[in-house]
Coordinates of C-alpha atoms in Angstrom, one line a residue:
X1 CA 1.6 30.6 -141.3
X2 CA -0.1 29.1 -138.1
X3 CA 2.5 28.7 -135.1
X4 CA 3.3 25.7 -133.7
X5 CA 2.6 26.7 -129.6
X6 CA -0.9 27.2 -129.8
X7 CA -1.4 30.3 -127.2
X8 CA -3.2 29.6 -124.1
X9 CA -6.8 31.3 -124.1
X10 CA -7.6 31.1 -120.1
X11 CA -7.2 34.9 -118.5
X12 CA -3.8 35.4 -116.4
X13 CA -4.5 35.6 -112.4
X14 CA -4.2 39.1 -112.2
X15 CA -6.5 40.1 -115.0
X16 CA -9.6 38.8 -112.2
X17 CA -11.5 41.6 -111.0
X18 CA -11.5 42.3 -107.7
X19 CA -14.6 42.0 -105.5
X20 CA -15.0 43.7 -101.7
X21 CA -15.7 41.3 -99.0
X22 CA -19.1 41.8 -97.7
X23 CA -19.4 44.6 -94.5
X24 CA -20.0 42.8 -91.2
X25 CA -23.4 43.4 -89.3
X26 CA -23.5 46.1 -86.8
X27 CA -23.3 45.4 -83.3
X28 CA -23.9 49.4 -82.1
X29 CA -25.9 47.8 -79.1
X30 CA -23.6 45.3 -77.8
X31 CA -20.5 47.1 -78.0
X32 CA -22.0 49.4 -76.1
X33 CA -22.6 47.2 -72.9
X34 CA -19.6 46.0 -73.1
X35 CA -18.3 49.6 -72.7
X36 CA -20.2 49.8 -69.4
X37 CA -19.4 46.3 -68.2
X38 CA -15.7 48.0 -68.7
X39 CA -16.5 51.1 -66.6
X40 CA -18.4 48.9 -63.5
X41 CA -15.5 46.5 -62.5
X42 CA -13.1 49.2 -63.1
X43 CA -12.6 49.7 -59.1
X44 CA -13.3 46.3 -58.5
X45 CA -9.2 45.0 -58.6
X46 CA -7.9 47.7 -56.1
X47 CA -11.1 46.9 -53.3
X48 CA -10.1 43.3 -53.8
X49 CA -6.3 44.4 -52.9
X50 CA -7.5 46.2 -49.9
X51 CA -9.6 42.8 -48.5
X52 CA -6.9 40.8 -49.3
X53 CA -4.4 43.3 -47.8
X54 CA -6.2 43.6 -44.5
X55 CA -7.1 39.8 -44.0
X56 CA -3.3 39.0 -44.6
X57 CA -2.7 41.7 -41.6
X58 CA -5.3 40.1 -39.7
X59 CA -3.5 37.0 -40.0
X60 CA -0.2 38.0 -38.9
X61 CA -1.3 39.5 -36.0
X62 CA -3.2 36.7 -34.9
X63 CA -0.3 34.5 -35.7
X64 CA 1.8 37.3 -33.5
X65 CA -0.6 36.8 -30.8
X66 CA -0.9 33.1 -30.5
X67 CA 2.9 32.9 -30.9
X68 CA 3.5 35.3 -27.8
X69 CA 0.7 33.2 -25.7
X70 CA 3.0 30.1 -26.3
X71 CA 6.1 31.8 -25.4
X72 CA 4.6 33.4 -22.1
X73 CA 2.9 29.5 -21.8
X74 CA 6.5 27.9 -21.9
X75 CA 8.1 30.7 -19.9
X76 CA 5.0 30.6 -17.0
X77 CA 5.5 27.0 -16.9
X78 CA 9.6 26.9 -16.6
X79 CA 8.8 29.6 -13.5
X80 CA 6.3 27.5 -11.5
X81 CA 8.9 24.3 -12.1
X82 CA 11.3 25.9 -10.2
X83 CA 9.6 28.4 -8.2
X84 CA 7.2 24.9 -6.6
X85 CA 10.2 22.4 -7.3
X86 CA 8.9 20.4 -9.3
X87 CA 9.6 17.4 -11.3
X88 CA 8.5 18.1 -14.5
X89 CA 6.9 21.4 -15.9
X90 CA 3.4 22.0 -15.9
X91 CA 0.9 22.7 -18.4
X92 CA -0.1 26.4 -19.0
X93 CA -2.7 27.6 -20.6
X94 CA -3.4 31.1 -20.7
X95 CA -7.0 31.9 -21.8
X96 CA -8.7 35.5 -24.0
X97 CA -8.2 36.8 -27.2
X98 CA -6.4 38.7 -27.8
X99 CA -3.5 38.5 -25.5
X100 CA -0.6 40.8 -26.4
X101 CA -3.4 43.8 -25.7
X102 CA -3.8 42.3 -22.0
X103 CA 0.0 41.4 -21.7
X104 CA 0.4 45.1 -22.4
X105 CA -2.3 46.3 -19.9
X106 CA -0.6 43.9 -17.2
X107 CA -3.5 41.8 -16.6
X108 CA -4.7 38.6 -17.5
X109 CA -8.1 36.9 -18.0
X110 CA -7.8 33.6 -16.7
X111 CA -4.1 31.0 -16.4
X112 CA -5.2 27.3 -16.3
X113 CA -2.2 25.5 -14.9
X114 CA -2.0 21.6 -14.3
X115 CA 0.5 20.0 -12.6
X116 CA 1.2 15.8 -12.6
X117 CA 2.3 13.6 -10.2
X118 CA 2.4 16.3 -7.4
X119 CA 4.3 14.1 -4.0
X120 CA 2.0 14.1 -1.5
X121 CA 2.7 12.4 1.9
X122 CA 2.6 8.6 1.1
X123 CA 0.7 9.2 -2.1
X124 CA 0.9 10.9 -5.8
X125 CA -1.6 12.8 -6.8
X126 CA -2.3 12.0 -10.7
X127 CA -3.0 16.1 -11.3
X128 CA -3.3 19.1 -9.5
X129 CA -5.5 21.5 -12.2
X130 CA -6.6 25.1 -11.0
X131 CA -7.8 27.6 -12.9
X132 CA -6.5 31.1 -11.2
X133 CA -8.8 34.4 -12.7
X134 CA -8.5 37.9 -13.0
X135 CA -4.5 37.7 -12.9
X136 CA -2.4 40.9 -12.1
X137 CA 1.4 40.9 -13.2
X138 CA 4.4 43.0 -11.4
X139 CA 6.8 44.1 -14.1
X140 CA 8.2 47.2 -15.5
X141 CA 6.7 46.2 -18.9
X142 CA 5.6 43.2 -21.0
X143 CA 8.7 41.6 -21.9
X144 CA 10.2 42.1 -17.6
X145 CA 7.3 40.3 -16.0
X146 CA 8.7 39.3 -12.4
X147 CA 5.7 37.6 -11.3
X148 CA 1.7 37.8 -10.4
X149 CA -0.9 38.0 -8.0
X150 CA -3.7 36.0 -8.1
X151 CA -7.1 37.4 -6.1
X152 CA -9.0 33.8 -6.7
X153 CA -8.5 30.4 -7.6
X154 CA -10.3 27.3 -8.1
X155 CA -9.2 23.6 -8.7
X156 CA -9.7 19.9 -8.6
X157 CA -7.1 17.3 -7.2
X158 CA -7.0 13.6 -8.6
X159 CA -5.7 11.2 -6.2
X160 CA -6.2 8.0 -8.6
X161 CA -7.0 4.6 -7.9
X162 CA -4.7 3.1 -10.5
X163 CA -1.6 5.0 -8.7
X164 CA -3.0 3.7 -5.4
X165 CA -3.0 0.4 -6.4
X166 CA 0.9 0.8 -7.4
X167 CA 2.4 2.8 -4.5
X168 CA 0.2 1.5 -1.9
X169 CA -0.6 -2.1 -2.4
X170 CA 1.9 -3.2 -4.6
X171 CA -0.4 -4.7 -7.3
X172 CA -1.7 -6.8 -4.6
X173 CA -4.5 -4.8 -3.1
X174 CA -6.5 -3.1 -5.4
X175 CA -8.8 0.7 -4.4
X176 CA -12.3 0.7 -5.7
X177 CA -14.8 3.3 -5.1
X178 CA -17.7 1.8 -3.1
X179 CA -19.9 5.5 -2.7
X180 CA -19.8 8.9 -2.3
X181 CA -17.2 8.9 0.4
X182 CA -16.2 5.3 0.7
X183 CA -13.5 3.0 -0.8
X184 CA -13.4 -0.6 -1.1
X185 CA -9.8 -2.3 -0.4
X186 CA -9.9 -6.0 -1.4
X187 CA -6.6 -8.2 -2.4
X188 CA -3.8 -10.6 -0.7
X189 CA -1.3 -9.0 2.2
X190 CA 1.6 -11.2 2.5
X191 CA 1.8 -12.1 6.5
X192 CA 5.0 -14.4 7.9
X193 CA 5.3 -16.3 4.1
X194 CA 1.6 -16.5 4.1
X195 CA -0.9 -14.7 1.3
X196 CA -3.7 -13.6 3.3
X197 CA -6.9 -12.0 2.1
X198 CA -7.3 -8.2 3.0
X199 CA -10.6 -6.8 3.2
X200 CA -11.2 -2.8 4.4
X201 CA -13.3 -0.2 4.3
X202 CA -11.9 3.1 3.9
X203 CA -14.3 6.7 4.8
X204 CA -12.8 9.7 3.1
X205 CA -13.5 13.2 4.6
X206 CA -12.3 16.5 5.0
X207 CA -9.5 17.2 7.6
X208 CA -9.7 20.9 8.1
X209 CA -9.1 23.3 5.5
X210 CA -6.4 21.7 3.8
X211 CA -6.3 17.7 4.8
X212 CA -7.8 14.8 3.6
X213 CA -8.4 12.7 6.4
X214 CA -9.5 8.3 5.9
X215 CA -11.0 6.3 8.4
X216 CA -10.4 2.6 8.3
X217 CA -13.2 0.0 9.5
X218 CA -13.9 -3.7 8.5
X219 CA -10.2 -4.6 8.2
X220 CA -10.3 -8.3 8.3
X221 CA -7.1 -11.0 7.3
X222 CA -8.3 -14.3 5.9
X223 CA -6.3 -17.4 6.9
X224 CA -7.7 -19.6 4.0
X225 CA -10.8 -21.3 5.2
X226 CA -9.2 -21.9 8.5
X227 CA -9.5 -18.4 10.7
X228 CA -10.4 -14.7 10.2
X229 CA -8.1 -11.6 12.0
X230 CA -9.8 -8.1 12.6
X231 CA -7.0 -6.2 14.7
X232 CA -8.0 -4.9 18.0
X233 CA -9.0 -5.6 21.7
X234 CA -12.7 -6.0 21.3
X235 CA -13.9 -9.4 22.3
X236 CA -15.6 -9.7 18.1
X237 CA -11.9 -8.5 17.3
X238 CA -8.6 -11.1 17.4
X239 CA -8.4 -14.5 15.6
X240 CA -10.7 -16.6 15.4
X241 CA -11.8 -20.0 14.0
X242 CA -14.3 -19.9 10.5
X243 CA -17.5 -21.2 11.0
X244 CA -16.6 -24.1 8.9
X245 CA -13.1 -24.5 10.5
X246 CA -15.0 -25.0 14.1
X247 CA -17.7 -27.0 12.5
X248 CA -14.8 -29.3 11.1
X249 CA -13.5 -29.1 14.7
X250 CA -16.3 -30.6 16.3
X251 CA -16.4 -33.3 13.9
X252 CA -12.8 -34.3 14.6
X253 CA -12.7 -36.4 17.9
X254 CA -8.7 -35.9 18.4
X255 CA -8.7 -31.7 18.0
X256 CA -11.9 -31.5 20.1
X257 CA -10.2 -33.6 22.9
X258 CA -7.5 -31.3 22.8
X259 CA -8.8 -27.9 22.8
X260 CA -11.4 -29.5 25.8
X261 CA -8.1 -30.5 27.8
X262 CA -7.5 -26.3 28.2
X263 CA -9.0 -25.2 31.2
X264 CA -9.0 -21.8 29.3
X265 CA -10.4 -23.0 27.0
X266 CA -13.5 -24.8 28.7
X267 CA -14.3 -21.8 30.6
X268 CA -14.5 -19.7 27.5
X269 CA -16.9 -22.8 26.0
X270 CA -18.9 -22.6 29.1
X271 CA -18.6 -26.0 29.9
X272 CA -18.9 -28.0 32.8
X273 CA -16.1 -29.9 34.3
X274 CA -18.1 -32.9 34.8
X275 CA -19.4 -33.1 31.3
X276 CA -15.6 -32.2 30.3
X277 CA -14.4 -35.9 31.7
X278 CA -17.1 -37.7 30.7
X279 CA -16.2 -35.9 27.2
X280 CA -12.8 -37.0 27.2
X281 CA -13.4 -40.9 28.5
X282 CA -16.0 -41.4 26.3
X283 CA -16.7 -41.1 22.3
X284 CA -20.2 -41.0 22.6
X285 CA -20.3 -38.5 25.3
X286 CA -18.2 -36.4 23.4
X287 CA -20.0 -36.0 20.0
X288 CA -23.2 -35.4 22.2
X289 CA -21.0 -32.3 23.4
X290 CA -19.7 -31.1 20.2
X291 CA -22.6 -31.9 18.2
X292 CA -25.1 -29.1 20.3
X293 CA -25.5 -26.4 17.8
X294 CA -23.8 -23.9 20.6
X295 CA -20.9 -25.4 21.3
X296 CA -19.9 -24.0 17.1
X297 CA -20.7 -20.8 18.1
X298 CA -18.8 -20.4 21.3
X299 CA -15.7 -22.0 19.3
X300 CA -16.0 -19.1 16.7
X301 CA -15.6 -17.2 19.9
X302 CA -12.4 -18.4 20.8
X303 CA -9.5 -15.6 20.7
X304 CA -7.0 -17.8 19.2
X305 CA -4.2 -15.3 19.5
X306 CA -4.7 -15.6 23.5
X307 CA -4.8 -19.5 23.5
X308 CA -1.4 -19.5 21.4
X309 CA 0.2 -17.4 23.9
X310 CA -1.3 -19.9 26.7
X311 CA -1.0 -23.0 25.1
X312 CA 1.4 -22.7 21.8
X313 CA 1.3 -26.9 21.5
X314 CA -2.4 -26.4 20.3
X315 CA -1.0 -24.6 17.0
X316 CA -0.3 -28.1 15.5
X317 CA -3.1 -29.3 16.7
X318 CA -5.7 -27.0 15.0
X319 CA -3.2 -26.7 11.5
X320 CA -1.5 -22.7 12.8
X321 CA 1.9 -21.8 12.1
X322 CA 3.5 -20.0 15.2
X323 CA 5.3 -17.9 12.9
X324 CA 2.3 -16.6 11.7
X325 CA 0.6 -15.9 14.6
X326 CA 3.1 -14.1 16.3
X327 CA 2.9 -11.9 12.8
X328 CA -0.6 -11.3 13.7
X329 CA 0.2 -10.4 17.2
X330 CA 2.1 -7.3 16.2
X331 CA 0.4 -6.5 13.1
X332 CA -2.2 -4.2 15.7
X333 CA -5.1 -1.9 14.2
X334 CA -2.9 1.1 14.1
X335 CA -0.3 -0.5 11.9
X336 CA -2.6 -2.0 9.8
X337 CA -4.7 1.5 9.4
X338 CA -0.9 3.0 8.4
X339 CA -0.3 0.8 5.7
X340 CA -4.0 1.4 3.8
X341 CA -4.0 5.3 4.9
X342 CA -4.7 7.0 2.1
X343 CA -5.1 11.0 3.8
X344 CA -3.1 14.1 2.6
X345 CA -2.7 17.2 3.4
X346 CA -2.2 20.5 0.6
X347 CA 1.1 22.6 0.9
X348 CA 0.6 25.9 2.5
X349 CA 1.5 28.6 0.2
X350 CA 3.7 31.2 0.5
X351 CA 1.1 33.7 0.7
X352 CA -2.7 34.0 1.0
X353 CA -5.0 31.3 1.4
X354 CA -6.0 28.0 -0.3
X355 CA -8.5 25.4 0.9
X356 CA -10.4 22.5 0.6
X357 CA -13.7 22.8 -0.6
X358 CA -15.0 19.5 -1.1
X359 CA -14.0 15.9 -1.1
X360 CA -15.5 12.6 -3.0
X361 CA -15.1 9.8 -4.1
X362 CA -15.5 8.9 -8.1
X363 CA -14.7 6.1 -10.2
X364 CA -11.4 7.3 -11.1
X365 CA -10.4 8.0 -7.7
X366 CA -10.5 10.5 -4.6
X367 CA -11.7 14.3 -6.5
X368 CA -11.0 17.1 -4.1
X369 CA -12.0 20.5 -5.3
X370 CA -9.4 23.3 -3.9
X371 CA -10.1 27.3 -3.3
X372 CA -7.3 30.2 -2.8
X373 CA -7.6 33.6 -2.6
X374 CA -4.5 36.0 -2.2
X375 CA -1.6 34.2 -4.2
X376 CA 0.9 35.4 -5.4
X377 CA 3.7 33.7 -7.6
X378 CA 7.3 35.5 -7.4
X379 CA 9.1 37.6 -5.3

């Protein structure tokens, strides 16, 4: 009898044979330089440690180093504050690499110090820089340094036009360099109410060995268009009329009579007496008189400071205010020269020596180079 579940004829999964998977290629050649690649960079890690090892020391003790050069800056420059008396604290700057090595062996390359606004007489210098070399230091070690000696110094002092312009002429007569040793002074001095127009020349030189010495010329007061004052005695010196103030003189028949009716006055002119009446009876013969091209120069000549004091009812006459002139009277060459001085003289140290060396004028202002030699800087 055939069964009913016919009996499935396909083989069961493990009655497959087995097969081995095929043998990979031989790589006897590479492995081999792979062993050797192994064996080369074997030392490589722990030479890389060392490098980075010393480059990390390197940079802490340059990090040390700079870090002691700014505390022996900040400390240098808290010392000169109070040793000079100062007003702020200069800028240090001490110079070499490294530094704690010459901290240790007490001696220093080279301290650039600058100092600003430094009082000086009627003016402030912008900045006093010098540079002091080969710097020896008293102390019992680095860390108890009482103070220095310095066997040579050199530096350059600014004496600025902008701060001359502020202290001196009140931002109303301006400094200007005008040569080598030469400074232009142009702007308005108020005189008695009135603005007047300054004009100066100032020559800078060398006072000795440690003054700056300015020599005033050209100083001249503009009264409008009306009459120019130079202070001094000398007959081109005083007040006296414009050209075209005297040329409008002689044009105007009333002021002309009355400056002519000063006997002063007609001497000065050179004028004959007879031609003097005639002049003042008759129109004609008075424009003949002022209309000679002479007669405008010798009116320019006219002090009119002495014909005020002589005859003060001509002020009115020839547009002066008394006030004004009587200003002008005591406003002489020396107090003028005071009031644009622009000379100072260097603080004598407390030890040692330190000079001028040369003065000039630049476009920033007065440069004067300085020298010293046996400083010192503590007790």
């Amino acid at each position: 009898m055939r069964s009913p579940h016919p009996i499935p004829t396909h083989p069961h999964p493990y009655d497959v044979p087995y097969e081995e998977p095929p043998a990979p290629p031989t790589t006897h050649r590479r492995t081999g330089r792979r062993r050797r690649r192994g064996r080369f960079f074997s030392g490589l890690p722990f030479a890389l440690k060392t490098v980075a090892s010393l480059l990390v020391l390197a940079a802490f003790l340059t990090l040390a180093d700079r870090w002691a050069v700014l505390y022996a800056e900040h400390r240098a420059a808290d010392t000169l504050k109070d040793r000079l008396r100062l007003t702020a604290a200069p800028e240090v700057e001490i110079d070499g690499f490294p530094f704690l090595p010459q901290l240790v062996g007490k001696r220093l390359d080279s301290v650039k110090v600058t100092v600003p606004d430094v009082a000086a007489d009627r003016v402030t210098l912008a900045a006093v820089s010098a540079t002091a070399h080969d710097i020896r230091l008293d102390g019992d070690g680095p860390t108890s340094v009482r103070g220095a000696r310095v066997p040579r110094l050199d530096g350059d002092v600014l004496l600025s036009f902008a701060d001359m312009n502020r202290e001196l002429g009140a931002s109303q007569v301006s400094f200007t360099g005008a040569g080598r040793d030469r400074v232009a002074v142009r702007g308005t001095l108020p005189v008695a109410g009135h603005d007047l127009r300054l004009r100066a020349d100032v020559r800078v030189a060398r006072d000795g060995e440690r003054g700056v010495d300015t020599r005033i010329g050209g100083m001249r007061l503009d009264i409008g268009e009306l009459a120019t004052y130079r202070p001094g005695t000398r007959p081109s010196q005083g007040l006296h009329l414009t050209r075209a103030s005297a040329t409008a003189l002689a044009r105007e028949t009333r002021k002309a009579r009355a400056v002519l009716a000063v006997p002063s006055v007609v001497r000065a002119l050179g004028v004959p007496d007879a031609t003097v009446r005639e002049a003042q009876r008759s129109d004609t013969a008075l424009s003949r008189l002022t209309g000679r091209p002479e007669f405008v120069r010798q009116a320019m000549r006219l002090n009119l400071l002495d014909l005020a004091l002589a005859h003060p009812e001509l002020l009115d006459r020839l547009g002066l205010d008394p006030a004004l002139l009587d200003a002008l009277s005591r406003l002489t060459r020396p107090v003028l020269a005071d009031r644009l001085s622009l000379g100072f003289r260097l603080p004598e140290p407390p030890s040692g020596e330190l000079r001028l060396r040369d003065v000039r004028v630049a476009k920033d202002g007065i440069r004067v180079s300085v020298e010293g030699s046996g400083l010192a800087v503590g007790p």
